[in-house]
PDB file of C-alpha atoms in Angstrom:
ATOM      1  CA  UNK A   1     -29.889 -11.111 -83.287  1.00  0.00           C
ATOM      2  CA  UNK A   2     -28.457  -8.303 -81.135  1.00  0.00           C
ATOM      3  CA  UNK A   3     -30.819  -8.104 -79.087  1.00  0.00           C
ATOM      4  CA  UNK A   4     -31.540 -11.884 -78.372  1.00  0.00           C
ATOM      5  CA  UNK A   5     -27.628 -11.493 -77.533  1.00  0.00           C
ATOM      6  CA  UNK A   6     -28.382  -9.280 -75.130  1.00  0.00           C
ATOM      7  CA  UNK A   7     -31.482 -10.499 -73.555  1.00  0.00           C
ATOM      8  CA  UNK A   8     -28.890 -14.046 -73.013  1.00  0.00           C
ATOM      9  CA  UNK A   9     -26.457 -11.546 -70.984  1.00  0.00           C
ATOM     10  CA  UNK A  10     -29.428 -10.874 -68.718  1.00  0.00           C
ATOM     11  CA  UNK A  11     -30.805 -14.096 -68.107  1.00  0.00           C
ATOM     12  CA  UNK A  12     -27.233 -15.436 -67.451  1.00  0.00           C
ATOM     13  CA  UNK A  13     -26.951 -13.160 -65.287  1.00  0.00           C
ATOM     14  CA  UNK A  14     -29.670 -13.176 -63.090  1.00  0.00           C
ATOM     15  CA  UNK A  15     -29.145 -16.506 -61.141  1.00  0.00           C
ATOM     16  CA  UNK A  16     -25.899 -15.107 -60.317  1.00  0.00           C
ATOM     17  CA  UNK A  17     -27.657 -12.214 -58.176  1.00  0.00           C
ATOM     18  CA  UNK A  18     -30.188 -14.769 -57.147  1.00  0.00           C
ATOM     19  CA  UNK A  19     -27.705 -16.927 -55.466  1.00  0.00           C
ATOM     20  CA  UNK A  20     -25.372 -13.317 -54.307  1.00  0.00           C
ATOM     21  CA  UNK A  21     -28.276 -11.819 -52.174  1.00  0.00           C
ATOM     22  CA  UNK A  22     -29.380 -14.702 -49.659  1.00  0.00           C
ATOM     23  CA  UNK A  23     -25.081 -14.723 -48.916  1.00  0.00           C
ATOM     24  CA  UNK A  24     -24.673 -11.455 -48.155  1.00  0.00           C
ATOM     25  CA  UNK A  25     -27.990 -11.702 -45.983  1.00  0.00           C
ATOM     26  CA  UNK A  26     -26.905 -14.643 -44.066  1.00  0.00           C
ATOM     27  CA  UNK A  27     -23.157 -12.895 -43.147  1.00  0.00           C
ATOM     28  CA  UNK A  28     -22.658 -13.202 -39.761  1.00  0.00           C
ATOM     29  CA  UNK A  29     -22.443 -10.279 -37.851  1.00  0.00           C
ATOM     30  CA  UNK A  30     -19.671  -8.869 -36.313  1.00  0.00           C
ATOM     31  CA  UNK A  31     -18.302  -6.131 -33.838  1.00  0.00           C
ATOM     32  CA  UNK A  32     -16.291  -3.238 -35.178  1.00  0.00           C
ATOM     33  CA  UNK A  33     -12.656  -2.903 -33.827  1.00  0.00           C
ATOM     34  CA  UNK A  34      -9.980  -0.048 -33.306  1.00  0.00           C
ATOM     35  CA  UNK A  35      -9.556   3.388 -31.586  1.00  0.00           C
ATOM     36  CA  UNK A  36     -12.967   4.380 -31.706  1.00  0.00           C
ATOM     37  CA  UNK A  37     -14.486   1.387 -29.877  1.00  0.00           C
ATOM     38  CA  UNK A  38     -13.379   2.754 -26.596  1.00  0.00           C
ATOM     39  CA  UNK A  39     -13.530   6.187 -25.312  1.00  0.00           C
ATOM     40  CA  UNK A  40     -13.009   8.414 -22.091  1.00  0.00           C
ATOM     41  CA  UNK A  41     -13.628  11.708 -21.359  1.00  0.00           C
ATOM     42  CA  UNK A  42     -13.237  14.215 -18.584  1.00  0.00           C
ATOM     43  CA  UNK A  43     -16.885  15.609 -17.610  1.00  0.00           C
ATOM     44  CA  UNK A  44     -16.041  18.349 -15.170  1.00  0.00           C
ATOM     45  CA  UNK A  45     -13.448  19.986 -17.525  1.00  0.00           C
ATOM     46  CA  UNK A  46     -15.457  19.170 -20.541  1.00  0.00           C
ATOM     47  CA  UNK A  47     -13.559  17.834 -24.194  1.00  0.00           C
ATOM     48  CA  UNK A  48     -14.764  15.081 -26.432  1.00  0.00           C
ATOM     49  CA  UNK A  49     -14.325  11.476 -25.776  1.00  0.00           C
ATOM     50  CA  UNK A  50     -10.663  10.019 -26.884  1.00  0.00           C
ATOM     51  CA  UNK A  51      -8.239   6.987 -25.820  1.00  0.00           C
ATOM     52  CA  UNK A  52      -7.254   9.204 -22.863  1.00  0.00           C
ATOM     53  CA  UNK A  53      -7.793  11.793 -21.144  1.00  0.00           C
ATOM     54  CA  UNK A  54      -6.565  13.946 -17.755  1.00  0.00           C
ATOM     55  CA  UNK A  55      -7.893  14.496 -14.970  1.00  0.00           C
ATOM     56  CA  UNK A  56      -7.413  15.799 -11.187  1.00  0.00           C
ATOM     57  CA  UNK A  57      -8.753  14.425  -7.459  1.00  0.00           C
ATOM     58  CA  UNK A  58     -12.690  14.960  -7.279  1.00  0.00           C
ATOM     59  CA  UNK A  59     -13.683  14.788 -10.659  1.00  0.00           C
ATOM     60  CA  UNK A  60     -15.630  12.668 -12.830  1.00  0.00           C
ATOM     61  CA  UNK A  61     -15.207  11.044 -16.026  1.00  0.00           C
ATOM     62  CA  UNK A  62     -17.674   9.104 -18.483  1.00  0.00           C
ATOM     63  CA  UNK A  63     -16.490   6.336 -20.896  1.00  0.00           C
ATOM     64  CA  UNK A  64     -18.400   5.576 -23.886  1.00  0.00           C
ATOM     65  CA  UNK A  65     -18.136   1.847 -25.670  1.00  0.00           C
ATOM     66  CA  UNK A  66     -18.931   2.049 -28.928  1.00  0.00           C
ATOM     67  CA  UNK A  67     -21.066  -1.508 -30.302  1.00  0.00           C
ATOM     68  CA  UNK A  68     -21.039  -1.287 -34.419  1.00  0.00           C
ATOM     69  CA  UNK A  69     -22.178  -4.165 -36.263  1.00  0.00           C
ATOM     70  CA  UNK A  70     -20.570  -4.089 -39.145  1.00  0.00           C
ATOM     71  CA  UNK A  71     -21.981  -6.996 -41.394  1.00  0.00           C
ATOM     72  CA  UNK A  72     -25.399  -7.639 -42.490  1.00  0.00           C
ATOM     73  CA  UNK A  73     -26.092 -10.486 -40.402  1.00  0.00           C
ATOM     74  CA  UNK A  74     -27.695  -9.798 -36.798  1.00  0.00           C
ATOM     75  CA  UNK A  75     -26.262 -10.357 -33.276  1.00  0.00           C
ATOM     76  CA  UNK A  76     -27.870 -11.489 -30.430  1.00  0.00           C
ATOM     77  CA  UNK A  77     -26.393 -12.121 -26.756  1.00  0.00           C
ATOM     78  CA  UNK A  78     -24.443  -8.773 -27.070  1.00  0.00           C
ATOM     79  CA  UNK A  79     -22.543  -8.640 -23.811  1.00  0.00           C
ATOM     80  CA  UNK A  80     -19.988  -6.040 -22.535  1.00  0.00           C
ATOM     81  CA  UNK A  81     -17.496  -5.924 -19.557  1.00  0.00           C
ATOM     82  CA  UNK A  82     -14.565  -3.724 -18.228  1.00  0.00           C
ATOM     83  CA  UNK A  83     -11.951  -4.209 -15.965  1.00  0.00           C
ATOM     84  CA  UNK A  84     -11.580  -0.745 -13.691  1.00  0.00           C
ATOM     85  CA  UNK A  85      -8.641  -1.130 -11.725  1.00  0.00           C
ATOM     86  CA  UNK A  86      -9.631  -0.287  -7.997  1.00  0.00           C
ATOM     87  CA  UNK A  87      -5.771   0.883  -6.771  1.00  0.00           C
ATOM     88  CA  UNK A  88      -4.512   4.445  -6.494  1.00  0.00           C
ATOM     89  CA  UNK A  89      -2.136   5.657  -9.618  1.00  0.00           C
ATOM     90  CA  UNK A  90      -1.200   8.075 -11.728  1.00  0.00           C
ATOM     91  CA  UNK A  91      -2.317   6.086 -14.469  1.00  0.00           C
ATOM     92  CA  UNK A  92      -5.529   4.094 -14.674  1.00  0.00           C
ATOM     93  CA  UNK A  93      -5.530   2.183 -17.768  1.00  0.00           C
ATOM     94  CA  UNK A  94      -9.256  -0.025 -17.978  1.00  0.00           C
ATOM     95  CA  UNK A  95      -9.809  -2.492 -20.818  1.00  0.00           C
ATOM     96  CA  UNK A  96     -13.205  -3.132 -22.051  1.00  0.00           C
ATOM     97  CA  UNK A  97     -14.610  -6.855 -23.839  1.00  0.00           C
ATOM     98  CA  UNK A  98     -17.408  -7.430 -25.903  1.00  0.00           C
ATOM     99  CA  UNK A  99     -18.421 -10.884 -26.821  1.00  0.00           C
ATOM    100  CA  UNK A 100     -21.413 -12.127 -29.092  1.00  0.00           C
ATOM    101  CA  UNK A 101     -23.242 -15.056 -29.512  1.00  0.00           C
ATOM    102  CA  UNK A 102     -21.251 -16.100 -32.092  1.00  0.00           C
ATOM    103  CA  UNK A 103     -18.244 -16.477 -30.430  1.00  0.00           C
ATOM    104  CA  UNK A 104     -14.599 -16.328 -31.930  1.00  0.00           C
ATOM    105  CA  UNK A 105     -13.415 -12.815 -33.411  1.00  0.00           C
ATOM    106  CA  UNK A 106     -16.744 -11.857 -33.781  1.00  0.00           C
ATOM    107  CA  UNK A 107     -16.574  -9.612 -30.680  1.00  0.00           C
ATOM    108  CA  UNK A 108     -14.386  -6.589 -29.884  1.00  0.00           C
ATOM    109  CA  UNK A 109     -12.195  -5.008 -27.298  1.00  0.00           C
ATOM    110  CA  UNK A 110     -10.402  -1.677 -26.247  1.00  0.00           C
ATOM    111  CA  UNK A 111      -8.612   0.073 -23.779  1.00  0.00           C
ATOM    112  CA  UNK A 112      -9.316   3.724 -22.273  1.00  0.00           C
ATOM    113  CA  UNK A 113      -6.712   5.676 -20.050  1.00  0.00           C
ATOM    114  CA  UNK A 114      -7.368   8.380 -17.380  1.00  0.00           C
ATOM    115  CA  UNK A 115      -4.116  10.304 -16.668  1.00  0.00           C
ATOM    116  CA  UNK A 116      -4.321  11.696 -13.340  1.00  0.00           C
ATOM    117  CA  UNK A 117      -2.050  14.588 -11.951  1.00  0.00           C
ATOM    118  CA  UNK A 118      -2.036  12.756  -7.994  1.00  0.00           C
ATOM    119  CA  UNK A 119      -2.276   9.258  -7.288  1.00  0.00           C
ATOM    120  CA  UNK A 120      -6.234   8.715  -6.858  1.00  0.00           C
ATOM    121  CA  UNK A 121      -8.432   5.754  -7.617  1.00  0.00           C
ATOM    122  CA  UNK A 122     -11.043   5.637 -10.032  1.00  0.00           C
ATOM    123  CA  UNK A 123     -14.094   4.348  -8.762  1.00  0.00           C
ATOM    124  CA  UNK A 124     -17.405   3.356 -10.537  1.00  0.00           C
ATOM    125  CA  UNK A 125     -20.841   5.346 -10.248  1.00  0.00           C
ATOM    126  CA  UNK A 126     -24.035   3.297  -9.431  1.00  0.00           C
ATOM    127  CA  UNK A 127     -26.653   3.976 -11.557  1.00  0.00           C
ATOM    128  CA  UNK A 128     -24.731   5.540 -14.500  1.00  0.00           C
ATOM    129  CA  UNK A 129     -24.472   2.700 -17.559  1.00  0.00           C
ATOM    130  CA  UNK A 130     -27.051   3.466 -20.154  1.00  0.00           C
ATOM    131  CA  UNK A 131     -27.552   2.279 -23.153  1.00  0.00           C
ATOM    132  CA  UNK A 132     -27.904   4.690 -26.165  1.00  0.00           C
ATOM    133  CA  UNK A 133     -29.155   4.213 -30.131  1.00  0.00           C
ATOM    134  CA  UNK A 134     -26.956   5.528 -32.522  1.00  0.00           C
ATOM    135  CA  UNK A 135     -28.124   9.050 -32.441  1.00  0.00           C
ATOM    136  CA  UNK A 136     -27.920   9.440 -28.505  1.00  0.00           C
ATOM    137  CA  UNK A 137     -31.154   8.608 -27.976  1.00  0.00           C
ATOM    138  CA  UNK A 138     -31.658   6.346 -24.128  1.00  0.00           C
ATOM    139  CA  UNK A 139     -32.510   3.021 -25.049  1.00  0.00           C
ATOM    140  CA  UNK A 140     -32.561   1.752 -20.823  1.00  0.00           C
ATOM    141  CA  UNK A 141     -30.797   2.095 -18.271  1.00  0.00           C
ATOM    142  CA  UNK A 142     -28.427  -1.221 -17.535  1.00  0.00           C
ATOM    143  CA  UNK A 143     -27.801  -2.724 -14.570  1.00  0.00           C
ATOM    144  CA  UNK A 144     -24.583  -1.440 -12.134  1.00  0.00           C
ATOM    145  CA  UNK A 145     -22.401  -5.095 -13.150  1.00  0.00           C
ATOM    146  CA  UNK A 146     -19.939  -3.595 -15.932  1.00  0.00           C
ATOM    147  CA  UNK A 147     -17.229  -3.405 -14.021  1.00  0.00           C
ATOM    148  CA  UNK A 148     -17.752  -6.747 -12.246  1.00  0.00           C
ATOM    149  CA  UNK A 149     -20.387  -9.714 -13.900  1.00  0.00           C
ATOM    150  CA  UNK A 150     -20.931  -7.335 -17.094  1.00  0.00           C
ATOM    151  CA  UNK A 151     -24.050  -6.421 -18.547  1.00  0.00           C
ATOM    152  CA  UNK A 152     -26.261  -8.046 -21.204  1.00  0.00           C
ATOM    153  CA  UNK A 153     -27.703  -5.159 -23.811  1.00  0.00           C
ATOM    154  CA  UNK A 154     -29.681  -8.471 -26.206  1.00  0.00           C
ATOM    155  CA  UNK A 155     -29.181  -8.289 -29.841  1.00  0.00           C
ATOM    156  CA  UNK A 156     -27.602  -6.120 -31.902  1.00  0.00           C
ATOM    157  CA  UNK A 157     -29.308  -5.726 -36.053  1.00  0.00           C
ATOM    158  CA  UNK A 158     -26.868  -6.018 -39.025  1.00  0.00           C
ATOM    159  CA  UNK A 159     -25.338  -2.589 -39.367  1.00  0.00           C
ATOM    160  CA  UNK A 160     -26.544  -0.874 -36.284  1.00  0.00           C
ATOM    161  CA  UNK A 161     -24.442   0.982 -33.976  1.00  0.00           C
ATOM    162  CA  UNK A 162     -25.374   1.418 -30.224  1.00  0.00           C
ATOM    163  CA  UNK A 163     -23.386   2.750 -27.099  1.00  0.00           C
ATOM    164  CA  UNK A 164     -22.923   2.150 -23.561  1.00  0.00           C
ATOM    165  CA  UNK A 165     -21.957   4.997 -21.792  1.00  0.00           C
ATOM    166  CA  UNK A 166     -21.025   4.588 -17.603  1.00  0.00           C
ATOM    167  CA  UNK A 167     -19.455   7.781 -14.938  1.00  0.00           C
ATOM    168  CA  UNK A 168     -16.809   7.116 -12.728  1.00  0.00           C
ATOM    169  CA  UNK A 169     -15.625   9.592 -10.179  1.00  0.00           C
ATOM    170  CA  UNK A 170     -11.968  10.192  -9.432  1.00  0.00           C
ATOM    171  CA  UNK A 171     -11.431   9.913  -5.509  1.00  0.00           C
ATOM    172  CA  UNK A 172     -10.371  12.902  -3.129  1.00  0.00           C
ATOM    173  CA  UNK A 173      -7.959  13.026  -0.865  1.00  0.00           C
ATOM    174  CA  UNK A 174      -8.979  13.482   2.954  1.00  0.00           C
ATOM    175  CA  UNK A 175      -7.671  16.376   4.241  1.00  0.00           C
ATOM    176  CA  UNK A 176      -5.367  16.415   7.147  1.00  0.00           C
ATOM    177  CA  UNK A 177      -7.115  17.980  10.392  1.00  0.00           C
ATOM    178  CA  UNK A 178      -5.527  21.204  11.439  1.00  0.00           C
ATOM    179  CA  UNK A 179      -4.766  20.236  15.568  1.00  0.00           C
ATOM    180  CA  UNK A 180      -6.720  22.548  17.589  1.00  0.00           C
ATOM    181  CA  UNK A 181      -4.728  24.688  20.153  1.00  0.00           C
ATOM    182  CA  UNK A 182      -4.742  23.707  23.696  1.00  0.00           C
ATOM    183  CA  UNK A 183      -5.222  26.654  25.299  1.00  0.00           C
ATOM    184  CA  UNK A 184      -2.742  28.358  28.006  1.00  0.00           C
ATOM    185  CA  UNK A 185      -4.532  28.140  31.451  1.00  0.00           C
ATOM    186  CA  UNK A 186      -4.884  30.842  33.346  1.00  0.00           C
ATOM    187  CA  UNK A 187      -3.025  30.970  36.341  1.00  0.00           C
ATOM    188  CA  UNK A 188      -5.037  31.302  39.861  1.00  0.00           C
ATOM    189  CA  UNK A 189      -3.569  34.481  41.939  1.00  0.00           C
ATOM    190  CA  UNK A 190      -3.055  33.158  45.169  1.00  0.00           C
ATOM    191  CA  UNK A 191      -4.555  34.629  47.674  1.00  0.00           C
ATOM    192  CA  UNK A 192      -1.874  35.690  50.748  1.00  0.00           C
ATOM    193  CA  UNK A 193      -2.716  34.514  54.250  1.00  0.00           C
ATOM    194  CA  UNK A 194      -1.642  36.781  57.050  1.00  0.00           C
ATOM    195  CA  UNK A 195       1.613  35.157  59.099  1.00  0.00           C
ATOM    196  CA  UNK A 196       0.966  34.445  62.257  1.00  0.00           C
ATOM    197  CA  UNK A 197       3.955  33.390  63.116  1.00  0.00           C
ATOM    198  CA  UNK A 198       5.953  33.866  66.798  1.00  0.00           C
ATOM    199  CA  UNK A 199       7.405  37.380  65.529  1.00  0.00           C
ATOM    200  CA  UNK A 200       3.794  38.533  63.906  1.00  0.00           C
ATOM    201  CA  UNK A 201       2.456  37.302  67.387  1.00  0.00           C
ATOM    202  CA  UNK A 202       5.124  38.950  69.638  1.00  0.00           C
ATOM    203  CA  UNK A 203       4.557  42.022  67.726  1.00  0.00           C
ATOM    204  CA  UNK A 204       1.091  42.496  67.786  1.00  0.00           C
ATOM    205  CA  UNK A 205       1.524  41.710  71.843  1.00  0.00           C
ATOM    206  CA  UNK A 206       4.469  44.678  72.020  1.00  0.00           C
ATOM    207  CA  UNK A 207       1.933  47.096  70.098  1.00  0.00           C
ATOM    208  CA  UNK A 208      -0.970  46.318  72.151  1.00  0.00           C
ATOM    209  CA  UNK A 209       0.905  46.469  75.356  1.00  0.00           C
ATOM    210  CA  UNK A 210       2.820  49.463  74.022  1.00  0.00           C
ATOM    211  CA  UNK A 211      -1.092  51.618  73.682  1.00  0.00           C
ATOM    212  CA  UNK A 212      -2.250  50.288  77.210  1.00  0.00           C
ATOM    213  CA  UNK A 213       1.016  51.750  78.716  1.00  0.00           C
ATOM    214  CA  UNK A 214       0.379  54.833  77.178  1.00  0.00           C
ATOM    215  CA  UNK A 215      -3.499  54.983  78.264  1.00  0.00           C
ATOM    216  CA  UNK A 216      -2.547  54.503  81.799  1.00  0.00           C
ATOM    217  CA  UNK A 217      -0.197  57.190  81.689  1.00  0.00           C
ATOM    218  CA  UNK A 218      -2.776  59.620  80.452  1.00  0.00           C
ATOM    219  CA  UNK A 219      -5.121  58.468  83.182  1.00  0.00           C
ATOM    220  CA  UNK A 220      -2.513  58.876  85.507  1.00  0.00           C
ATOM    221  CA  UNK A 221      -2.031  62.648  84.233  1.00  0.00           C
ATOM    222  CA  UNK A 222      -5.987  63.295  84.670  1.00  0.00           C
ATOM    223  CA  UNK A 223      -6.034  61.753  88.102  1.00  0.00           C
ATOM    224  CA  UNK A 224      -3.208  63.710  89.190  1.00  0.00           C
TER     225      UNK A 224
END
């Protein structure tokens, strides 16, 4: 009798599960939220990704978006887009937006925050979103329209996680030209032209007339 008791339990039971397993397979999927989703961090310094992160003229940074399906039921239509503001700050604050194919809340967002120690922009790097597996291994390479049209990485399986990582480069500042010297000319000497003026002339006549007076006196002398 005991046993039939128990073999009741189990039969009673076992529609239940039958009916519990095809819901929990057919949940729709959906993105995981919170501080995690959205990362920066400062390459040429080095550090882990976090919310923020600082940074100085000329050097680069790489933000990670992280895509975790947290139900059992599949995603497709996974698409991702951030806003990168383009002006020169302090403070460049970009927000990122997933959406699904499902529409609604099943999507995410997040916002990432460069703190920079001179007003600089932040500009995007062609060729730099890629799209990782959950252990950091390159799935492909995605096309350079996250920070304008967005970019399309397909589906996404029930309780998968995948990232898409991008660079951007903080800008540098041109530096101001040092003015070259103009250099001092050298002043000509001037050359200085003999005067011939009426004294120079008048004198040169008295000292010429001067020496023949004196030769015909000494001729004079011999003669006499």
């Amino acid at each position: 009798m005991i046993r039939f008791s128990k073999l009741a339990i189990v039969l009673a039971a076992l529609p239940v599960f039958a009916i519990a397993a095809p819901a929990i397979a057919d949940s729709p999927g959906q993105l995981e939220g919170g501080s995690i989703v959205y990362n920066v961090k400062n390459v040429t310094k080095g550090g882990s990704y976090a919310p923020s992160t600082n940074a100085s003229a000329c050097e680069q940074v790489e933000y990670s978006i992280r895509l975790h399906n947290i139900s059992f039921g599949g995603l497709t239509d996974v698409k991702v887009k951030v806003n990168l503001p383009s002006g020169s700050s302090t403070v460049n604050t970009s927000i990122m937006t997933a959406t699904t194919n499902l529409g609604g809340t099943s999507g995410t967002s997040g916002i990432a925050t460069v703190n920079i120690d001179s007003a600089q922009t932040v500009s995007y790097e062609n060729g730099t979103t890629t799209l990782f597996d959950g252990k950091g291994n390159v799935i492909k390479t995605l096309p350079d329209t996250i920070t304008s049209s967005g970019v399309d990485i397909g589906g996404l399986n029930g309780s998968t996680t995948e990232f898409v990582n991008y660079k951007a480069k903080i800008s540098c500042p041109t530096p101001t030209p040092t003015p070259t010297p103009t250099p001092t000319p050298t002043p000509t000497p001037t050359k200085t032209l003999p005067n011939t003026g009426a004294g120079d002339v008048l004198g040169i006549f008295t000292g010429v007339s001067s020496l023949g007076a004196a030769g015909h006196y000494v001729v004079s002398r011999k003669r006499r």
